Amino acid sequence: MGINIGIEQDGKNRLYERPVLVVRKFNNRHFLGVPLTTQLKEFPFRPSVFYRNSGDLKEGQALISQMRSYDAMRLTRHIAKLGKDQFNGVMAEIRDMLGDAQ
């Protein structure tokens, strides 16, 4: 995702990489994404997710309160794909966070 400011989550290493869950592709250059973290905390709107990174099973959380629009140029590599049940769970949390907004 690149370097961020304020309460936004920064990534690791010199490129500030952070895994992001693509929740909606708008076109080949634009998508809606949710950053992921492996720092587990009990806060609202942080559903747990499990994914493989370099063969290792990782437990993390989707930071849906930090969901935002991204340019696809920010994507550097594919890490994993969530199972359908996990993805649907994240989407249910997003709908809950947004309430009646449509």
mmCIF file with all atom_site columns, N, CA and C in Angstrom, residues 9 18-22 33-39 49 59-64 66:
data_model
loop_
_atom_site.group_PDB
_atom_site.id
_atom_site.type_symbol
_atom_site.label_atom_id
_atom_site.label_alt_id
_atom_site.label_comp_id
_atom_site.label_asym_id
_atom_site.label_entity_id
_atom_site.label_seq_id
_atom_site.pdbx_PDB_ins_code
_atom_site.Cartn_x
_atom_site.Cartn_y
_atom_site.Cartn_z
_atom_site.occupancy
_atom_site.B_iso_or_equiv
_atom_site.pdbx_formal_charge
_atom_site.auth_seq_id
_atom_site.auth_comp_id
_atom_site.auth_asym_id
_atom_site.auth_atom_id
_atom_site.pdbx_PDB_model_num
ATOM 1  N N  . GLN A 1 9  ? -2.538  2.172   8.593  1.00 0.00 ? 9  GLN A N  1
ATOM 2  C CA . GLN A 1 9  ? -1.555  1.124   8.828  1.00 0.00 ? 9  GLN A CA 1
ATOM 3  C C  . GLN A 1 9  ? -0.477  1.147   7.755  1.00 0.00 ? 9  GLN A C  1
ATOM 4  N N  . ARG A 1 18 ? 2.146   -4.138  2.498  1.00 0.00 ? 18 ARG A N  1
ATOM 5  C CA . ARG A 1 18 ? 1.131   -4.662  3.402  1.00 0.00 ? 18 ARG A CA 1
ATOM 6  C C  . ARG A 1 18 ? 0.152   -5.465  2.568  1.00 0.00 ? 18 ARG A C  1
ATOM 7  N N  . PRO A 1 19 ? -0.247  -6.649  3.062  1.00 0.00 ? 19 PRO A N  1
ATOM 8  C CA . PRO A 1 19 ? -1.261  -7.398  2.323  1.00 0.00 ? 19 PRO A CA 1
ATOM 9  C C  . PRO A 1 19 ? -2.600  -6.674  2.353  1.00 0.00 ? 19 PRO A C  1
ATOM 10 N N  . VAL A 1 20 ? -3.310  -6.775  1.253  1.00 0.00 ? 20 VAL A N  1
ATOM 11 C CA . VAL A 1 20 ? -4.617  -6.133  1.154  1.00 0.00 ? 20 VAL A CA 1
ATOM 12 C C  . VAL A 1 20 ? -5.585  -7.123  0.506  1.00 0.00 ? 20 VAL A C  1
ATOM 13 N N  . LEU A 1 21 ? -6.784  -7.188  1.031  1.00 0.00 ? 21 LEU A N  1
ATOM 14 C CA . LEU A 1 21 ? -7.837  -8.037  0.484  1.00 0.00 ? 21 LEU A CA 1
ATOM 15 C C  . LEU A 1 21 ? -8.639  -7.222  -0.523 1.00 0.00 ? 21 LEU A C  1
ATOM 16 N N  . VAL A 1 22 ? -8.666  -7.679  -1.757 1.00 0.00 ? 22 VAL A N  1
ATOM 17 C CA . VAL A 1 22 ? -9.452  -6.999  -2.791 1.00 0.00 ? 22 VAL A CA 1
ATOM 18 C C  . VAL A 1 22 ? -10.905 -7.422  -2.606 1.00 0.00 ? 22 VAL A C  1
ATOM 19 N N  . GLY A 1 33 ? -10.205 -2.101  -1.433 1.00 0.00 ? 33 GLY A N  1
ATOM 20 C CA . GLY A 1 33 ? -9.440  -3.080  -0.676 1.00 0.00 ? 33 GLY A CA 1
ATOM 21 C C  . GLY A 1 33 ? -9.478  -2.846  0.818  1.00 0.00 ? 33 GLY A C  1
ATOM 22 N N  . VAL A 1 34 ? -9.200  -3.925  1.553  1.00 0.00 ? 34 VAL A N  1
ATOM 23 C CA . VAL A 1 34 ? -9.142  -3.908  3.012  1.00 0.00 ? 34 VAL A CA 1
ATOM 24 C C  . VAL A 1 34 ? -7.744  -4.371  3.421  1.00 0.00 ? 34 VAL A C  1
ATOM 25 N N  . PRO A 1 35 ? -6.983  -3.535  4.140  1.00 0.00 ? 35 PRO A N  1
ATOM 26 C CA . PRO A 1 35 ? -5.660  -3.966  4.588  1.00 0.00 ? 35 PRO A CA 1
ATOM 27 C C  . PRO A 1 35 ? -5.770  -5.105  5.605  1.00 0.00 ? 35 PRO A C  1
ATOM 28 N N  . LEU A 1 36 ? -4.756  -5.987  5.602  1.00 0.00 ? 36 LEU A N  1
ATOM 29 C CA . LEU A 1 36 ? -4.691  -7.097  6.543  1.00 0.00 ? 36 LEU A CA 1
ATOM 30 C C  . LEU A 1 36 ? -3.525  -6.883  7.495  1.00 0.00 ? 36 LEU A C  1
ATOM 31 N N  . THR A 1 37 ? -3.638  -7.439  8.694  1.00 0.00 ? 37 THR A N  1
ATOM 32 C CA . THR A 1 37 ? -2.565  -7.366  9.678  1.00 0.00 ? 37 THR A CA 1
ATOM 33 C C  . THR A 1 37 ? -2.450  -8.702  10.393 1.00 0.00 ? 37 THR A C  1
ATOM 34 N N  . THR A 1 38 ? -1.244  -9.014  10.890 1.00 0.00 ? 38 THR A N  1
ATOM 35 C CA . THR A 1 38 ? -1.055  -10.202 11.717 1.00 0.00 ? 38 THR A CA 1
ATOM 36 C C  . THR A 1 38 ? -1.003  -9.832  13.195 1.00 0.00 ? 38 THR A C  1
ATOM 37 N N  . GLN A 1 39 ? -1.127  -8.553  13.508 1.00 0.00 ? 39 GLN A N  1
ATOM 38 C CA . GLN A 1 39 ? -1.186  -8.117  14.910 1.00 0.00 ? 39 GLN A CA 1
ATOM 39 C C  . GLN A 1 39 ? -2.641  -8.206  15.368 1.00 0.00 ? 39 GLN A C  1
ATOM 40 N N  . VAL A 1 49 ? -8.907  -13.717 9.686  1.00 0.00 ? 49 VAL A N  1
ATOM 41 C CA . VAL A 1 49 ? -8.727  -14.387 8.396  1.00 0.00 ? 49 VAL A CA 1
ATOM 42 C C  . VAL A 1 49 ? -7.493  -15.283 8.493  1.00 0.00 ? 49 VAL A C  1
ATOM 43 N N  . GLU A 1 59 ? -2.342  -16.296 10.545 1.00 0.00 ? 59 GLU A N  1
ATOM 44 C CA . GLU A 1 59 ? -3.598  -15.803 11.099 1.00 0.00 ? 59 GLU A CA 1
ATOM 45 C C  . GLU A 1 59 ? -3.504  -14.293 11.124 1.00 0.00 ? 59 GLU A C  1
ATOM 46 N N  . GLY A 1 60 ? -4.533  -13.650 10.671 1.00 0.00 ? 60 GLY A N  1
ATOM 47 C CA . GLY A 1 60 ? -4.539  -12.198 10.658 1.00 0.00 ? 60 GLY A CA 1
ATOM 48 C C  . GLY A 1 60 ? -5.931  -11.655 10.873 1.00 0.00 ? 60 GLY A C  1
ATOM 49 N N  . GLN A 1 61 ? -6.037  -10.367 10.688 1.00 0.00 ? 61 GLN A N  1
ATOM 50 C CA . GLN A 1 61 ? -7.326  -9.697  10.780 1.00 0.00 ? 61 GLN A CA 1
ATOM 51 C C  . GLN A 1 61 ? -7.455  -8.733  9.612  1.00 0.00 ? 61 GLN A C  1
ATOM 52 N N  . ALA A 1 62 ? -8.687  -8.597  9.138  1.00 0.00 ? 62 ALA A N  1
ATOM 53 C CA . ALA A 1 62 ? -8.998  -7.622  8.100  1.00 0.00 ? 62 ALA A CA 1
ATOM 54 C C  . ALA A 1 62 ? -9.368  -6.314  8.787  1.00 0.00 ? 62 ALA A C  1
ATOM 55 N N  . LEU A 1 63 ? -8.696  -5.244  8.442  1.00 0.00 ? 63 LEU A N  1
ATOM 56 C CA . LEU A 1 63 ? -8.930  -3.930  9.060  1.00 0.00 ? 63 LEU A CA 1
ATOM 57 C C  . LEU A 1 63 ? -10.001 -3.190  8.262  1.00 0.00 ? 63 LEU A C  1
ATOM 58 N N  . ILE A 1 64 ? -11.251 -3.646  8.392  1.00 0.00 ? 64 ILE A N  1
ATOM 59 C CA . ILE A 1 64 ? -12.280 -3.109  7.499  1.00 0.00 ? 64 ILE A CA 1
ATOM 60 C C  . ILE A 1 64 ? -12.609 -1.651  7.769  1.00 0.00 ? 64 ILE A C  1
ATOM 61 N N  . GLN A 1 66 ? -10.509 0.498   7.768  1.00 0.00 ? 66 GLN A N  1
ATOM 62 C CA . GLN A 1 66 ? -9.552  1.221   6.931  1.00 0.00 ? 66 GLN A CA 1
ATOM 63 C C  . GLN A 1 66 ? -9.701  0.864   5.449  1.00 0.00 ? 66 GLN A C  1
#
